[in-house]
PDB file of C-alpha atoms in Angstrom:
ATOM      1  CA  MET A 212      -0.614   0.252   0.206  1.00 86.00           C
ATOM      2  CA  ILE A 213       3.171   2.115   0.714  1.00 92.00           C
ATOM      3  CA  ILE A 214       4.415   1.929  -3.066  1.00 95.00           C
ATOM      4  CA  GLU A 215       0.777   1.536  -4.317  1.00 93.00           C
ATOM      5  CA  ARG A 216       0.680   5.428  -2.936  1.00 90.00           C
ATOM      6  CA  LEU A 217       4.452   6.929  -3.706  1.00 94.00           C
ATOM      7  CA  SER A 218       3.114   5.289  -7.609  1.00 95.00           C
ATOM      8  CA  ARG A 219      -0.118   6.965  -7.576  1.00 91.00           C
ATOM      9  CA  GLU A 220       2.251  10.646  -5.698  1.00 91.00           C
ATOM     10  CA  HIS A 221       4.148   9.653  -8.509  1.00 95.00           C
ATOM     11  CA  ARG A 222       1.533  10.518 -11.399  1.00 93.00           C
ATOM     12  CA  ASN A 223       0.491  13.313  -9.654  1.00 90.00           C
ATOM     13  CA  ILE A 224       3.687  14.657 -10.133  1.00 92.00           C
ATOM     14  CA  GLU A 225       3.919  13.767 -13.392  1.00 94.00           C
ATOM     15  CA  THR A 226       0.399  15.627 -14.415  1.00 91.00           C
ATOM     16  CA  LEU A 227       1.999  19.061 -12.848  1.00 92.00           C
ATOM     17  CA  LEU A 228       5.707  18.410 -14.950  1.00 95.00           C
ATOM     18  CA  ALA A 229       3.197  18.020 -17.636  1.00 94.00           C
ATOM     19  CA  VAL A 230       1.260  21.628 -16.930  1.00 92.00           C
ATOM     20  CA  LEU A 231       4.559  23.517 -16.021  1.00 94.00           C
ATOM     21  CA  GLU A 232       6.347  21.867 -19.887  1.00 95.00           C
ATOM     22  CA  ARG A 233       3.175  23.315 -21.211  1.00 92.00           C
ATOM     23  CA  GLU A 234       3.158  27.205 -19.738  1.00 93.00           C
ATOM     24  CA  LEU A 235       6.953  26.901 -20.346  1.00 95.00           C
ATOM     25  CA  GLU A 236       6.442  26.359 -24.273  1.00 94.00           C
ATOM     26  CA  ILE A 237       3.782  29.190 -23.804  1.00 93.00           C
ATOM     27  CA  PHE A 238       6.503  31.907 -22.261  1.00 94.00           C
ATOM     28  CA  ASP A 239       9.103  30.128 -24.840  1.00 94.00           C
ATOM     29  CA  ARG A 240       7.047  31.567 -27.829  1.00 92.00           C
ATOM     30  CA  GLY A 241       7.379  34.846 -26.153  1.00 90.00           C
ATOM     31  CA  GLU A 242       3.614  34.743 -24.811  1.00 90.00           C
ATOM     32  CA  HIS A 243       2.812  34.971 -21.264  1.00 89.00           C
ATOM     33  CA  PRO A 244       1.857  31.896 -19.281  1.00 91.00           C
ATOM     34  CA  ASP A 245      -0.085  31.840 -16.255  1.00 89.00           C
ATOM     35  CA  TYR A 246       2.084  32.843 -13.806  1.00 90.00           C
ATOM     36  CA  GLU A 247      -0.639  31.604 -10.884  1.00 87.00           C
ATOM     37  CA  VAL A 248      -0.402  28.761 -11.919  1.00 88.00           C
ATOM     38  CA  ILE A 249       3.495  28.368 -12.315  1.00 91.00           C
ATOM     39  CA  ARG A 250       3.624  29.703  -8.608  1.00 90.00           C
ATOM     40  CA  ALA A 251       1.248  27.386  -7.485  1.00 87.00           C
ATOM     41  CA  ILE A 252       3.160  23.997  -8.894  1.00 90.00           C
ATOM     42  CA  ILE A 253       6.436  25.672  -7.241  1.00 92.00           C
ATOM     43  CA  SER A 254       4.056  26.023  -4.034  1.00 88.00           C
ATOM     44  CA  TYR A 255       3.365  22.389  -4.548  1.00 87.00           C
ATOM     45  CA  PHE A 256       6.641  21.159  -5.101  1.00 91.00           C
ATOM     46  CA  GLU A 257       7.719  23.814  -1.649  1.00 89.00           C
ATOM     47  CA  LEU A 258       5.547  21.264   0.277  1.00 85.00           C
ATOM     48  CA  TYR A 259       4.224  18.709  -0.521  1.00 83.00           C
ATOM     49  CA  PRO A 260       7.142  16.236  -1.588  1.00 86.00           C
ATOM     50  CA  GLU A 261       9.755  17.950   0.878  1.00 84.00           C
ATOM     51  CA  LEU A 262       6.965  17.262   3.708  1.00 83.00           C
ATOM     52  CA  TYR A 263       5.719  13.816   3.186  1.00 86.00           C
ATOM     53  CA  HIS A 264       7.057  11.716  -0.359  1.00 89.00           C
ATOM     54  CA  HIS A 265      10.547  11.815   0.655  1.00 92.00           C
ATOM     55  CA  PRO A 266      10.607  11.376   4.016  1.00 91.00           C
ATOM     56  CA  GLN A 267       8.405   8.327   3.316  1.00 93.00           C
ATOM     57  CA  GLU A 268      10.863   6.972   0.776  1.00 95.00           C
ATOM     58  CA  GLU A 269      13.379   7.493   2.385  1.00 94.00           C
ATOM     59  CA  LEU A 270      12.034   5.379   5.400  1.00 95.00           C
ATOM     60  CA  VAL A 271      11.269   2.592   2.706  1.00 97.00           C
ATOM     61  CA  PHE A 272      15.121   3.320   1.575  1.00 97.00           C
ATOM     62  CA  ALA A 273      16.493   3.023   5.140  1.00 96.00           C
ATOM     63  CA  LYS A 274      14.397  -0.743   5.436  1.00 96.00           C
ATOM     64  CA  LEU A 275      15.837  -1.613   2.183  1.00 97.00           C
ATOM     65  CA  LYS A 276      19.816  -0.650   2.654  1.00 96.00           C
ATOM     66  CA  LEU A 277      19.431  -2.975   6.260  1.00 96.00           C
ATOM     67  CA  ARG A 278      17.801  -5.622   4.666  1.00 96.00           C
ATOM     68  CA  ASP A 279      19.801  -5.544   1.031  1.00 97.00           C
ATOM     69  CA  PRO A 280      22.969  -2.848   1.241  1.00 97.00           C
ATOM     70  CA  ALA A 281      24.377  -4.287  -2.140  1.00 96.00           C
ATOM     71  CA  ALA A 282      20.799  -2.858  -3.818  1.00 95.00           C
ATOM     72  CA  ALA A 283      20.646  -0.095  -2.563  1.00 96.00           C
ATOM     73  CA  ALA A 284      24.634   1.376  -3.267  1.00 95.00           C
ATOM     74  CA  ARG A 285      23.293   0.661  -6.906  1.00 94.00           C
ATOM     75  CA  ILE A 286      19.832   2.567  -6.621  1.00 94.00           C
ATOM     76  CA  GLY A 287      22.507   5.263  -5.478  1.00 93.00           C
ATOM     77  CA  ASN A 288      22.281   7.855  -3.032  1.00 94.00           C
ATOM     78  CA  LEU A 289      18.407   9.763  -2.570  1.00 93.00           C
ATOM     79  CA  THR A 290      18.822  11.601  -0.013  1.00 92.00           C
ATOM     80  CA  LEU A 291      21.001  13.493  -2.452  1.00 95.00           C
ATOM     81  CA  GLU A 292      19.160  13.495  -5.443  1.00 95.00           C
ATOM     82  CA  HIS A 293      15.795  14.855  -3.374  1.00 95.00           C
ATOM     83  CA  GLU A 294      18.229  17.681  -2.097  1.00 95.00           C
ATOM     84  CA  LYS A 295      19.172  18.414  -5.226  1.00 96.00           C
ATOM     85  CA  GLY A 296      15.888  18.444  -6.404  1.00 95.00           C
ATOM     86  CA  THR A 297      15.002  20.406  -3.767  1.00 95.00           C
ATOM     87  CA  GLN A 298      18.135  23.302  -5.068  1.00 97.00           C
ATOM     88  CA  ARG A 299      16.898  22.665  -8.440  1.00 97.00           C
ATOM     89  CA  LEU A 300      13.591  23.813  -7.617  1.00 97.00           C
ATOM     90  CA  ARG A 301      15.133  26.995  -5.608  1.00 97.00           C
ATOM     91  CA  ARG A 302      16.165  28.185  -8.474  1.00 97.00           C
ATOM     92  CA  VAL A 303      13.357  28.034 -10.401  1.00 97.00           C
ATOM     93  CA  ALA A 304      11.907  29.590  -8.084  1.00 97.00           C
ATOM     94  CA  GLN A 305      14.339  32.511  -8.384  1.00 96.00           C
ATOM     95  CA  ALA A 306      14.264  33.044 -11.635  1.00 96.00           C
ATOM     96  CA  ILE A 307      10.431  33.306 -12.010  1.00 96.00           C
ATOM     97  CA  ASP A 308      10.481  35.728  -9.446  1.00 95.00           C
ATOM     98  CA  GLY A 309      12.827  37.607 -11.413  1.00 94.00           C
ATOM     99  CA  VAL A 310       9.936  37.397 -14.370  1.00 94.00           C
ATOM    100  CA  LEU A 311       7.686  38.904 -11.812  1.00 92.00           C
ATOM    101  CA  ALA A 312       9.885  41.075 -10.932  1.00 93.00           C
ATOM    102  CA  ASP A 313      11.059  42.664 -14.344  1.00 88.00           C
ATOM    103  CA  ARG A 314      14.936  41.935 -13.771  1.00 90.00           C
ATOM    104  CA  GLU A 315      17.344  41.029 -16.648  1.00 87.00           C
ATOM    105  CA  ILE A 316      17.588  37.291 -17.072  1.00 86.00           C
ATOM    106  CA  LEU A 317      16.890  35.740 -20.843  1.00 91.00           C
ATOM    107  CA  ARG A 318      14.395  33.943 -21.423  1.00 89.00           C
ATOM    108  CA  LYS A 319      17.324  31.094 -22.506  1.00 94.00           C
ATOM    109  CA  ASN A 320      18.281  30.872 -19.136  1.00 95.00           C
ATOM    110  CA  VAL A 321      14.333  30.846 -17.446  1.00 95.00           C
ATOM    111  CA  ASP A 322      14.040  28.224 -20.175  1.00 96.00           C
ATOM    112  CA  ASN A 323      17.083  26.102 -19.038  1.00 97.00           C
ATOM    113  CA  ILE A 324      16.071  26.552 -15.421  1.00 97.00           C
ATOM    114  CA  VAL A 325      12.703  25.212 -15.388  1.00 97.00           C
ATOM    115  CA  ARG A 326      13.087  22.519 -18.059  1.00 98.00           C
ATOM    116  CA  ASP A 327      16.193  21.366 -15.678  1.00 98.00           C
ATOM    117  CA  PHE A 328      14.310  21.299 -13.144  1.00 98.00           C
ATOM    118  CA  ILE A 329      11.132  18.703 -15.209  1.00 98.00           C
ATOM    119  CA  GLU A 330      13.632  16.759 -17.047  1.00 98.00           C
ATOM    120  CA  SER A 331      15.295  15.299 -13.631  1.00 97.00           C
ATOM    121  CA  GLU A 332      12.207  15.285 -11.607  1.00 97.00           C
ATOM    122  CA  ARG A 333      11.176  12.527 -14.295  1.00 98.00           C
ATOM    123  CA  ARG A 334      14.728  11.067 -14.510  1.00 97.00           C
ATOM    124  CA  HIS A 335      14.732  10.923 -10.699  1.00 96.00           C
ATOM    125  CA  ILE A 336      10.316   9.377 -10.333  1.00 97.00           C
ATOM    126  CA  MET A 337      11.245   7.185 -13.485  1.00 96.00           C
ATOM    127  CA  ILE A 338      14.852   5.721 -11.248  1.00 95.00           C
ATOM    128  CA  GLU A 339      12.062   4.858  -8.780  1.00 96.00           C
ATOM    129  CA  ASP A 340       9.800   3.366 -10.261  1.00 97.00           C
ATOM    130  CA  ARG A 341      12.205   1.280 -12.393  1.00 96.00           C
ATOM    131  CA  ASP A 342      14.942   0.441  -9.546  1.00 95.00           C
ATOM    132  CA  PHE A 343      14.072   1.678  -5.968  1.00 97.00           C
ATOM    133  CA  PHE A 344      10.143   0.247  -5.510  1.00 97.00           C
ATOM    134  CA  PRO A 345      10.393  -3.116  -7.807  1.00 97.00           C
ATOM    135  CA  VAL A 346      12.999  -4.444  -5.184  1.00 97.00           C
ATOM    136  CA  ALA A 347      11.928  -2.900  -1.752  1.00 97.00           C
ATOM    137  CA  LEU A 348       8.274  -4.717  -3.041  1.00 97.00           C
ATOM    138  CA  LYS A 349      10.570  -7.767  -2.893  1.00 97.00           C
ATOM    139  CA  VAL A 350      13.367  -7.300   0.202  1.00 97.00           C
ATOM    140  CA  LEU A 351      11.422  -5.853   2.593  1.00 97.00           C
ATOM    141  CA  LYS A 352       9.319  -8.218   5.171  1.00 96.00           C
ATOM    142  CA  PRO A 353       5.733  -7.382   6.533  1.00 95.00           C
ATOM    143  CA  SER A 354       7.312  -6.307   9.582  1.00 96.00           C
ATOM    144  CA  ASP A 355       9.151  -3.490   7.962  1.00 95.00           C
ATOM    145  CA  TRP A 356       6.133  -1.924   6.176  1.00 95.00           C
ATOM    146  CA  THR A 357       4.527  -2.455   9.688  1.00 93.00           C
ATOM    147  CA  GLU A 358       7.686  -0.553  11.074  1.00 93.00           C
ATOM    148  CA  ILE A 359       7.007   2.808   7.726  1.00 92.00           C
ATOM    149  CA  ALA A 360       3.849   2.885   7.824  1.00 88.00           C
ATOM    150  CA  ALA A 361       4.086   3.151  12.030  1.00 88.00           C
ATOM    151  CA  ALA A 362       6.490   6.210  11.102  1.00 85.00           C
ATOM    152  CA  SER A 363       4.917   7.961   8.432  1.00 73.00           C
ATOM    153  CA  THR A 364       2.459  10.169   8.844  1.00 64.00           C
ATOM    154  CA  ASN A 365      -1.407   9.965   7.375  1.00 61.00           C
ATOM    155  CA  HIS A 366      -1.443  12.669   4.899  1.00 60.00           C
ATOM    156  CA  GLU A 367      -3.526  13.834   1.942  1.00 58.00           C
ATOM    157  CA  ASP A 368      -1.433  15.067  -1.179  1.00 58.00           C
ATOM    158  CA  PRO A 369      -3.765  19.008  -0.693  1.00 57.00           C
ATOM    159  CA  LEU A 370      -4.037  18.837  -4.999  1.00 56.00           C
ATOM    160  CA  PHE A 371      -5.375  15.564  -6.021  1.00 55.00           C
ATOM    161  CA  SER A 372      -7.683  14.641  -2.966  1.00 54.00           C
ATOM    162  CA  ASP A 373     -10.963  15.957  -1.948  1.00 54.00           C
ATOM    163  CA  ALA A 374      -9.437  18.928   0.205  1.00 49.00           C
ATOM    164  CA  ALA A 375      -7.448  20.631  -1.699  1.00 50.00           C
ATOM    165  CA  GLU A 376      -6.179  24.158  -0.212  1.00 54.00           C
ATOM    166  CA  GLU A 377      -7.472  27.458  -1.796  1.00 60.00           C
ATOM    167  CA  LEU A 378      -3.724  28.013  -2.775  1.00 55.00           C
ATOM    168  CA  PHE A 379      -3.894  24.541  -5.657  1.00 59.00           C
ATOM    169  CA  ASP A 380      -7.737  25.876  -6.947  1.00 62.00           C
ATOM    170  CA  ALA A 381      -6.291  27.780 -10.069  1.00 66.00           C
ATOM    171  CA  LEU A 382      -3.308  24.996 -10.451  1.00 68.00           C
ATOM    172  CA  ARG A 383      -6.075  22.281  -9.988  1.00 64.00           C
ATOM    173  CA  ALA A 384      -8.902  24.838 -12.642  1.00 70.00           C
ATOM    174  CA  ARG A 385      -6.075  25.110 -15.049  1.00 72.00           C
ATOM    175  CA  ILE A 386      -5.062  20.875 -15.231  1.00 72.00           C
ATOM    176  CA  LEU A 387      -8.933  19.663 -15.758  1.00 68.00           C
ATOM    177  CA  GLN A 388      -9.074  22.646 -18.645  1.00 77.00           C
ATOM    178  CA  MET A 389      -6.190  20.768 -19.863  1.00 73.00           C
ATOM    179  CA  GLU A 390      -7.417  17.505 -19.432  1.00 58.00           C
ATOM    180  CA  LYS A 391     -10.646  18.700 -21.267  1.00 72.00           C
ATOM    181  CA  GLU A 392      -8.475  19.917 -24.273  1.00 76.00           C
ATOM    182  CA  SER A 393      -6.939  17.416 -23.975  1.00 60.00           C
ATOM    183  CA  GLU A 394     -10.056  15.166 -24.659  1.00 59.00           C
ATOM    184  CA  GLY A 395     -11.069  17.564 -27.434  1.00 71.00           C
ATOM    185  CA  GLU A 396      -7.951  16.883 -29.434  1.00 66.00           C
ATOM    186  CA  ARG A 397      -8.530  13.213 -28.909  1.00 50.00           C
ATOM    187  CA  ARG A 398     -12.121  13.246 -30.724  1.00 60.00           C
TER     188      ARG A 398
END
């Protein structure tokens, strides 16, 4: 159940990365993206993955290191990867703040910073889905999962649950709009 939740959260994160990528394409054309949506995505990444998703992954990873150190070593340093993601996100936030403050910043630089974040997050998710989660499911024992669940905070994703916070309302509306547009394109 823990891995199912983490996988579901990865799909949610991928949805947000697709929205961010579409807004970046609008920016790259010299048009005005929806900065409220972009700021909401940044806020989401600053809060939810940092406070809930990553700590839960790291609990699973710590158990994996105890059960199969070689498998954990093949996956790499999960904590360091999460820290690098946080640093990339800070650069995205700073770049967007610079654009909104009318600071001199090259469009190409903004594009590179945001694109690096998107691509790195996708790569990170792929590695976790392909390498980390399957080996954790194979190696960890039921008692490990019980301990992980006991140490975890029970949380609802504020964006992808019924209890969406006000901060994410604009983003939710944009995602729903994008889904409608995609649906219309498929017909």
